[in-house]
Amino acid sequence: MASPRRPLFKVSTQALGYLFRGYTHVPRGASCSYSANRRLYSSPATKPLRILFCGSDDVSSASLRALCDEQKRDPSSIASIDVLCRPGKPYGRGLKKIREVPLVATAQSLGLRTHMRDTFTGWEVPKVDGESINLIIAVSFGLFVPPRVLNSTEYDGLNIHLSLLPDLRGPSPVHYAILNGYKQTGVTLQTLSPKDFDHGKILLQAPISIPDPDKITRGALHDILVPISADLLVRGLRKKVYLPQTTPVEPILPESKILALAPKIKPENKRLLSKMTAEEIVRMERAFGRVWVGTKLSNGSRKRVILEGLETVPMPAEMSDFYVTHEDKMEIFKPFTIVEDGGEKGGATTVPMMKAPDGKSIIIAAKGDSALLIHNATIDGSKKNKAAIALYGKSLERDSDGSWLGGAGELIYWDAFSSIWDTVHH
């Protein structure tokens, strides 16, 4: 009996989770191997695929490599693969250098013919050896494939999306899975909709339980989902889900049945506001890498401060003493000269800030019963430093009479949106 071939994919159970809808549970600590020498599906005979693969990043690269491996495994299933990328963007001094998308290097290393387009206007899908492309696959492409292009192919198009659609439609599903505190996410294989992004027919889904959801970062979750997405794409092709008679699957919905969006990340999305709890702020850092806050220093100047190394800690007793309940609102007092800022429209809201026991970090009051521990801070125009040094400038200590020494007045103010805050509510 012939020895089995090497597995096409091999990842840990923690990374792979459940392979696809209708999964079989694998005990924790085991490995899931997909054996490439067996046909798992019985499908009708079809023409060999001539694929136009559209992509950009490492997610695209993983899927493209998986397609090439599948072509080598079964040349009769995939006749050719062409790659379509968006042109590189200029960068650096004088914008004289061009930064290509990662997929370009991947395609070149695989010896694939590559096309560069930033628009489909006036562009016709190329022929390969006189034969027409019959399937378009888009993975992290970022450019809408119009109906004219889809209709020029026999099997239209497929798309991989790193969420359980229809939840988290948009270009940033991994970020928002963490930002929203999800315990489960996954990957979806869908058709390319001729009307809008992420509105295709759902063909396959691979749900996973997010490991350590209260600590995992966007990068770690991304690395778990990428091999799953490549595997799901190959499984879909073997199952021939691109055929028009394929019946869509019932989507896996969140327990709440409430669907969220995952729009493009903008700088304002990374902005910390006084209405947020410490838990929400820490999730922001895990989702976006760094967060920032608008501040007003003691000299009256407004600066942006980048905050890193954030943790949720219990509200220190001495900080809680500065909150006094009055008519269902919280009046905020600072631990220095007592100053109250009502946070009028377009103004700022003041919150207590104190030095942490390690002498290098600071603790800032947040909404709710928890506080935010900040290890590092970078004020615009300055170098990254320990938060206590960056925001106080020198050590903060109590004098013998209980008053505060050092850094008095260097309190942080949180820039408020124009119509949100009068006071901080608990």
XYZ file of C-alpha atoms in Angstrom:
426
model
C 0.000 0.000 0.000
C 1.391 3.369 -0.951
C 2.508 5.531 1.923
C 0.355 8.620 2.508
C 1.562 11.936 1.253
C 2.593 14.688 3.606
C -0.331 16.725 4.926
C -1.070 19.894 3.014
C -1.837 21.743 6.251
C -0.978 20.947 9.848
C -1.890 23.341 12.626
C -2.681 22.929 16.292
C -6.219 22.432 17.474
C -6.060 25.721 19.364
C -5.144 27.514 16.165
C -7.517 25.668 13.883
C -10.503 25.325 16.203
C -13.401 23.770 14.368
C -12.619 23.208 10.735
C -15.958 24.008 9.147
C -19.676 23.979 9.766
C -20.656 20.455 10.705
C -17.312 20.024 12.487
C -16.000 17.115 14.526
C -14.554 18.028 17.894
C -10.881 17.222 18.422
C -9.540 16.971 21.982
C -7.424 19.877 23.123
C -3.729 19.309 22.579
C -4.273 17.107 19.542
C -3.355 18.115 16.001
C -5.633 18.355 13.010
C -4.022 17.186 9.772
C -5.595 17.360 6.388
C -4.395 14.509 4.185
C -3.987 15.608 0.585
C -4.117 12.110 -0.944
C -7.843 11.558 -0.341
C -10.829 13.076 -2.065
C -13.238 14.068 0.688
C -16.104 15.092 -1.550
C -18.071 13.560 -4.375
C -18.709 16.337 -6.893
C -19.861 16.534 -10.490
C -17.244 16.701 -13.208
C -16.423 20.269 -14.218
C -13.959 22.087 -16.379
C -10.516 22.746 -14.891
C -10.506 26.091 -13.119
C -8.762 29.058 -14.678
C -8.567 31.387 -11.714
C -8.041 35.123 -11.449
C -6.897 35.583 -7.846
C -7.325 39.125 -6.474
C -5.596 40.074 -3.221
C -3.066 42.149 -1.358
C -1.792 41.029 2.050
C -0.607 38.014 4.052
C -4.142 36.617 4.204
C -4.197 36.679 0.407
C -0.716 35.166 0.233
C -1.694 32.204 2.412
C -4.722 31.479 0.236
C -2.697 31.830 -2.969
C -0.061 29.389 -1.737
C -2.815 26.942 -0.791
C -4.278 27.202 -4.305
C -0.881 26.514 -5.866
C -0.398 23.501 -3.596
C -3.821 22.251 -4.641
C -2.922 22.719 -8.302
C 0.211 20.618 -7.823
C -1.775 17.960 -5.986
C -4.439 17.749 -8.679
C -3.461 19.496 -11.943
C -6.765 18.472 -13.499
C -8.700 20.632 -11.018
C -6.853 23.929 -11.565
C -5.478 24.658 -15.022
C -4.056 28.130 -14.333
C -3.835 30.907 -11.750
C -3.413 34.567 -12.668
C -2.950 37.172 -9.931
C -4.425 40.673 -9.799
C -3.017 43.228 -7.328
C -3.478 46.929 -6.803
C -0.442 49.060 -7.719
C 2.115 49.888 -5.047
C 2.030 53.253 -3.292
C 4.866 55.796 -3.124
C 6.464 56.409 0.257
C 9.528 57.928 1.902
C 11.168 61.293 1.372
C 9.953 62.793 -1.857
C 7.700 59.759 -2.361
C 10.365 58.308 -4.636
C 10.064 54.716 -3.448
C 7.200 52.333 -4.186
C 5.847 49.920 -1.584
C 4.241 46.935 -3.268
C 1.538 44.909 -1.568
C 2.898 41.641 -0.066
C 0.991 39.485 -2.552
C 3.186 40.717 -5.413
C 6.286 39.068 -3.939
C 4.318 35.899 -3.207
C 3.030 35.675 -6.780
C 6.494 36.273 -8.200
C 8.008 33.581 -5.984
C 5.385 31.157 -7.291
C 6.067 32.119 -10.899
C 2.538 33.370 -11.530
C 1.504 35.952 -14.085
C 0.617 39.161 -12.244
C -1.575 42.084 -13.308
C -1.693 45.531 -11.661
C -4.929 47.520 -11.614
C -6.423 50.130 -9.302
C -9.729 50.124 -11.166
C -11.687 47.717 -13.330
C -12.832 50.529 -15.617
C -11.828 49.762 -19.182
C -10.163 46.490 -18.196
C -11.032 43.119 -19.646
C -10.342 39.847 -17.873
C -7.294 38.332 -19.630
C -7.300 35.043 -21.495
C -4.820 32.294 -20.655
C -3.514 30.293 -23.618
C -6.593 31.351 -25.527
C -8.914 30.162 -22.748
C -11.121 32.450 -20.660
C -10.820 32.869 -16.903
C -13.794 31.008 -15.408
C -13.547 31.866 -11.683
C -12.546 34.982 -9.745
C -11.347 34.612 -6.153
C -10.919 37.749 -4.023
C -9.191 37.630 -0.635
C -8.420 40.910 1.181
C -8.448 42.700 -2.167
C -10.089 45.969 -1.133
C -11.442 46.745 -4.606
C -15.044 46.032 -5.575
C -15.337 43.524 -8.426
C -18.134 44.884 -10.665
C -20.933 42.776 -12.192
C -19.475 43.227 -15.686
C -16.309 41.408 -14.645
C -18.132 38.708 -12.681
C -20.513 38.048 -15.565
C -17.585 37.566 -17.938
C -16.666 34.350 -16.105
C -18.524 31.054 -16.038
C -18.547 30.607 -12.254
C -18.604 34.249 -11.079
C -16.549 34.732 -7.913
C -15.669 33.560 -4.403
C -14.474 35.504 -1.375
C -12.909 34.667 1.980
C -13.874 36.854 4.956
C -12.416 36.599 8.469
C -15.681 36.581 10.388
C -18.900 34.616 10.600
C -20.955 36.615 8.127
C -23.325 38.359 8.148
C -21.741 39.533 11.411
C -18.777 41.932 11.146
C -19.176 42.969 7.543
C -16.371 45.305 6.548
C -12.578 45.441 6.123
C -11.644 45.108 9.827
C -13.435 42.034 11.228
C -10.556 40.793 13.411
C -10.134 44.205 15.073
C -13.812 44.449 15.915
C -14.110 40.870 17.138
C -11.664 41.835 19.890
C -13.033 45.345 20.405
C -16.539 43.941 20.910
C -15.324 41.304 23.360
C -16.326 38.296 21.241
C -15.825 34.767 22.529
C -16.389 33.198 19.100
C -15.528 34.183 15.549
C -14.459 32.338 12.418
C -14.090 32.419 8.644
C -16.688 32.545 5.873
C -16.475 31.448 2.240
C -19.069 33.394 0.257
C -19.870 34.316 -3.320
C -18.812 37.727 -4.591
C -21.912 39.891 -4.511
C -22.494 42.029 -7.620
C -24.042 44.727 -5.413
C -21.908 45.270 -2.304
C -19.001 43.995 -0.219
C -19.717 41.031 2.077
C -23.282 40.452 0.889
C -22.729 37.237 -1.070
C -24.290 33.821 -0.539
C -22.699 32.015 2.395
C -21.261 28.726 1.147
C -19.110 27.456 4.046
C -18.231 28.680 7.531
C -15.510 27.686 9.982
C -16.361 28.778 13.552
C -13.746 28.894 16.318
C -13.824 29.675 20.014
C -11.388 32.526 20.587
C -8.622 31.284 22.905
C -8.094 33.412 26.026
C -10.540 36.069 24.749
C -9.757 38.521 27.561
C -6.068 38.680 26.631
C -5.693 37.798 22.952
C -4.459 40.531 20.606
C -5.514 41.280 17.066
C -2.233 39.909 15.727
C -2.598 36.617 17.575
C -6.204 36.122 16.458
C -5.247 37.059 12.903
C -2.527 34.391 12.894
C -5.055 31.783 14.018
C -7.591 32.677 11.326
C -5.212 32.909 8.347
C -4.472 29.155 7.963
C -8.131 28.371 8.589
C -9.113 30.710 5.755
C -6.667 29.091 3.316
C -7.911 25.626 4.273
C -11.556 26.655 3.921
C -10.954 28.022 0.418
C -9.374 24.768 -0.774
C -12.155 22.738 0.816
C -14.700 24.875 -0.991
C -13.024 24.287 -4.352
C -12.887 20.530 -3.772
C -16.552 20.607 -2.877
C -17.176 22.709 -6.007
C -19.236 25.261 -4.116
C -18.754 27.686 -7.015
C -21.287 25.757 -9.092
C -24.589 27.659 -9.447
C -26.645 24.791 -8.007
C -24.842 25.001 -4.647
C -27.252 25.654 -1.794
C -26.138 28.355 0.680
C -25.647 27.259 4.291
C -27.530 28.693 7.240
C -25.241 31.367 8.746
C -23.893 31.048 12.273
C -25.267 34.047 14.162
C -24.036 35.600 17.435
C -25.842 34.472 20.577
C -27.272 37.971 20.900
C -28.581 37.802 17.298
C -27.346 41.400 17.005
C -25.086 41.988 14.010
C -22.153 44.394 14.200
C -20.163 46.097 11.457
C -16.388 46.217 11.006
C -15.654 49.476 9.152
C -12.240 50.724 8.126
C -10.081 51.734 11.093
C -9.524 55.489 11.341
C -7.331 57.391 13.832
C -10.456 58.572 15.645
C -11.406 54.937 16.351
C -8.262 54.631 18.491
C -9.141 57.654 20.599
C -9.792 57.096 24.282
C -12.810 58.903 25.776
C -13.833 59.456 29.364
C -17.118 57.584 28.872
C -15.195 54.314 28.447
C -14.603 51.709 31.121
C -11.089 50.448 31.803
C -12.058 47.108 30.246
C -13.156 48.822 27.029
C -9.928 50.813 26.856
C -7.764 47.713 27.322
C -9.722 45.953 24.569
C -9.031 48.947 22.334
C -5.303 48.482 22.817
C -5.527 44.748 22.114
C -7.548 45.473 18.973
C -5.615 48.447 17.604
C -2.133 48.096 19.097
C -1.992 51.621 20.510
C -4.569 54.132 21.671
C -4.350 57.876 22.129
C -6.003 60.577 24.168
C -6.243 64.330 23.799
C -4.774 66.132 26.784
C -4.497 69.651 28.142
C -1.301 70.241 30.090
C -0.858 72.630 32.997
C 0.419 75.349 30.671
C -2.850 75.211 28.752
C -1.446 73.571 25.634
C -3.336 70.688 24.064
C -1.390 67.607 23.101
C -2.048 64.117 21.856
C -0.652 61.365 24.071
C -0.163 57.790 22.837
C -0.775 55.255 25.606
C 0.710 51.748 25.685
C 0.898 48.872 28.129
C -2.612 49.201 29.531
C -4.162 47.104 32.285
C -7.385 47.062 34.255
C -6.861 47.448 38.017
C -9.204 47.920 40.983
C -10.003 51.535 41.751
C -7.544 52.618 44.507
C -9.315 53.558 47.726
C -7.633 56.960 47.866
C -8.825 57.693 44.321
C -12.386 56.627 45.125
C -12.455 59.247 47.869
C -12.411 61.959 45.218
C -15.811 60.888 43.856
C -18.710 62.489 45.709
C -22.243 61.524 44.759
C -24.470 64.526 44.196
C -27.905 64.487 42.524
C -27.194 61.209 40.693
C -24.049 62.635 39.137
C -20.383 62.378 39.970
C -18.496 65.546 40.733
C -14.802 64.942 40.165
C -12.074 66.307 42.373
C -8.385 66.133 41.603
C -5.845 64.954 44.167
C -3.972 68.242 43.888
C -5.381 71.734 43.991
C -9.088 70.991 43.864
C -10.309 72.123 40.471
C -13.517 71.062 38.812
C -14.092 71.254 35.079
C -17.700 70.875 34.057
C -16.700 69.673 30.586
C -18.853 72.196 28.771
C -19.647 71.693 25.110
C -16.391 71.346 23.208
C -14.425 71.399 26.473
C -12.739 68.747 28.570
C -13.476 66.439 31.486
C -11.069 66.114 34.353
C -10.359 62.773 36.010
C -8.147 61.837 38.953
C -4.700 60.535 38.129
C -2.131 59.149 40.526
C 1.221 57.446 40.479
C 1.190 53.624 40.590
C 3.044 51.691 43.326
C 5.874 50.811 40.916
C 6.770 54.500 40.654
C 6.901 54.320 36.862
C 3.285 53.873 35.810
C 0.176 55.932 36.438
C -3.397 55.064 37.339
C -6.315 57.007 35.896
C -9.916 56.729 36.994
C -12.253 55.279 34.400
C -15.993 54.844 34.208
C -17.257 52.157 36.553
C -15.476 50.549 39.480
C -12.144 49.890 37.765
C -9.208 52.106 36.952
C -6.716 52.148 34.092
C -3.049 51.371 34.700
C -0.790 52.938 32.043
C 2.825 51.806 31.714
C 4.105 53.913 28.802
C 3.146 57.238 27.243
C 4.379 59.356 24.355
C 3.425 63.034 24.198
C 3.423 64.476 20.679
C 6.854 65.923 20.008
C 8.525 63.854 22.737
C 10.048 60.405 23.022
C 8.274 57.385 24.441
C 8.754 57.153 28.201
C 7.406 55.613 31.351
C 3.974 57.067 31.931
C 4.826 58.677 35.280
C 7.795 60.478 33.744
C 5.998 61.454 30.550
C 2.899 62.850 32.263
C 4.358 64.181 35.514
C 7.862 65.055 34.445
C 9.315 63.974 37.779
C 8.470 61.768 40.721
C 5.260 62.325 42.614
C 5.378 62.056 46.393
C 3.392 63.197 49.409
C 4.771 65.841 51.721
C 4.597 65.396 55.488
C 1.361 67.401 55.624
C -0.274 65.103 53.082
C -0.026 67.492 50.136
C 1.349 66.298 46.812
C 4.827 67.179 45.585
C 6.169 67.081 42.058
C 4.147 67.286 38.896
C 1.285 69.170 40.534
C -0.899 70.566 37.816
C 0.235 68.081 35.165
C -3.162 66.458 35.363
C -4.546 64.805 32.286
C -7.713 66.189 30.725
C -9.739 64.059 28.372
C -10.955 65.913 25.298
C -14.688 65.377 25.062
C -16.822 65.099 21.955
C -18.887 68.217 21.387
C -22.137 66.950 22.872
C -21.357 64.066 25.209
C -20.000 64.998 28.609
C -21.027 67.331 31.379
C -19.733 65.018 34.072
C -18.472 61.456 34.291
C -21.356 59.117 35.069
C -20.905 55.898 37.002
